[in-house]
């Protein structure tokens, strides 16, 4: 008997107490929990919660964005930056002297490891949990580009990309896309529960809230 | 493995270990209480989480088949393993088929449960743990002692020594002059593992959730080692217990609120990765899902014990348990320590070994674990249920077959005493005579320990003193004849 048939046979035998006519819908799931915990100002809450996670939060408007990105890259001494396909051309227009490395399938992880920074957009940001979600859409790149370089600059359009809560984010996301949820920089508490940032992922996460 | 009381005795005597454990469990439990208090609808989320899991478990065959269709449609391959040996065979064959002899691993309870690393090593495949705590455990030839923070029994000095002495054996040595500062130790781990990540062709993981409706796999983590293993290799093999399935995409809204707050006491863990089959040129080109039974269907067959399969491995029950806090995780003798381990392990493995038969007793039944459980598993109820199974035997399912098990050995004296007590309580005259006799001969009664077969009972508790006068005599004397009854 194959593993599949054996496991399913065991599961079905184990459920002898479940009436033959019962369907999943017959098992009630109360969903009287809240859709969100209504932060008064989601953008303000997002900024606060991101900072709680020791992400660096900056604010600007559309006109100020290129200069701000250039300044953040310069402050880190960035010489090379990964550019995801579909990143708005203007975002890096002020970053003089920084070499653009296009995100491409041919890039090896070693290639990426040699790059200083990555600049991306996002799909949605969750205020209540201080989370940004990337779904591989335009301007977000493959899952690995926000992982290997040590410095990630993520641009969030506010208020339209911000939702209050986790349920609100899941409603907006498409499950079949590769999804990366990021809440602050990489961290560990494995040694005597002392929090240390940047074990394997980027040690610095800078989030720019751009008002549109 | 020895029975729990024997295994725990050593830990209880180790002052440093107890100090580490006490610090860790109290810190996490206090933080957790604050994180949970932030959500006014926590009780509703908890009830919803329990209900979703119950729905899933009562129709597990339906959801597993649905999951299989969705994963396959998205380009993944689904394998089924009835037990640990079969799962290990499948994973080993998949790795060998890639031509690789090294794999990087995401922290996973289930691969610990089935002993995957040892099975791979036998086939000449090296598996490197990449979670910082799992790395500490692996380098130290040790075992995990906590679900969330597996190296919690080690302090920074011990970790520094392990890194300094052992890192070179498995790749890049620890930096010269390594201190015991956590940031320094984390950096050493980063350097040690970086090349492994960049070169890895095969990754092995578990999963926190699998969505039947969409075939989506979910892994939550903090460090980014998970994302490395799930993203960079060409082949990804995920071994997941069949109970980890949830019906719909929407159901994640419940669990992604319950799990981080209950586990690490954060509003959200730093990284969550979700993938559905394979995606062109983004992530692994081949994805294999190994669905593992290994005793889960036996637990499912037990209508009281079934609720243990709701567990989302948050480890909150460990951090509030007075027994875990003193005994540590190793005494439980399985991948699952603490209160959840005390009910899960005897169901997955049966109660035939001395250790497994002792686990339902590794509890004071104080109920703190039930209070704190984000999916409302009534752990004390299951503990008592399993104690009854150990003492009385009865009908259970073992590897898919209904079997009658005999009472475990070692409880004969207890059973005889209980039978005798029932007879005495059924005969009030005998009880009265016995009580008077005991009161009059109380000077002869042992002070602390019983002799003979009763000695085991007084090994772990003091014998109560015999009163000078039976209660019923006192009642009759002080309230007058006829006022009672």
XYZ file of C-alpha atoms in Angstrom, chain A residues 99-171:
73
model
C 26.134 51.446 -9.630
C 22.726 49.940 -10.531
C 22.589 46.133 -10.500
C 19.377 44.979 -12.175
C 17.599 42.097 -10.403
C 17.867 39.182 -12.794
C 17.312 35.442 -12.705
C 20.893 34.849 -13.801
C 22.285 36.508 -10.697
C 23.807 34.009 -8.266
C 23.429 34.417 -4.504
C 27.165 35.204 -4.438
C 26.589 38.066 -6.911
C 23.895 39.448 -4.632
C 26.129 39.091 -1.582
C 28.572 41.532 -3.177
C 25.911 44.253 -3.449
C 25.586 46.912 -0.748
C 21.920 47.896 -0.801
C 18.529 47.194 -2.326
C 15.681 49.635 -2.935
C 12.131 48.283 -3.320
C 8.498 49.215 -3.120
C 5.971 46.969 -1.385
C 2.505 45.489 -1.917
C 0.925 46.478 1.388
C 1.923 47.573 4.887
C 0.160 46.596 8.132
C -0.074 49.380 10.702
C -0.957 47.375 13.771
C 1.960 44.956 13.457
C 4.569 47.184 11.786
C 4.814 44.846 8.814
C 5.580 45.460 5.142
C 4.613 42.792 2.631
C 6.316 42.224 -0.720
C 4.618 40.105 -3.369
C 7.131 40.112 -6.215
C 5.119 42.701 -8.127
C 6.669 45.611 -10.064
C 9.437 47.341 -8.119
C 9.729 44.557 -5.531
C 12.032 42.047 -7.150
C 12.574 38.374 -6.413
C 12.269 37.142 -2.830
C 16.036 37.006 -2.399
C 16.895 40.621 -3.253
C 15.569 41.887 0.069
C 17.384 39.134 1.914
C 21.027 38.935 0.932
C 22.193 42.598 0.784
C 22.755 44.083 4.220
C 20.740 47.271 3.666
C 17.105 47.399 2.530
C 15.333 50.641 1.689
C 11.600 50.046 1.298
C 9.218 52.676 -0.011
C 5.590 52.637 1.213
C 3.016 54.895 -0.444
C 0.851 56.382 2.290
C -1.956 56.223 2.974
C -3.072 53.999 0.090
C -0.719 51.054 0.707
C -1.389 50.962 4.448
C -4.015 48.712 6.028
C -4.858 48.611 9.721
C -4.607 44.940 10.477
C -3.616 41.436 9.415
C -7.111 40.549 8.091
C -7.033 43.667 5.945
C -3.674 42.681 4.461
C -4.714 39.133 3.587
C -7.754 40.488 1.738
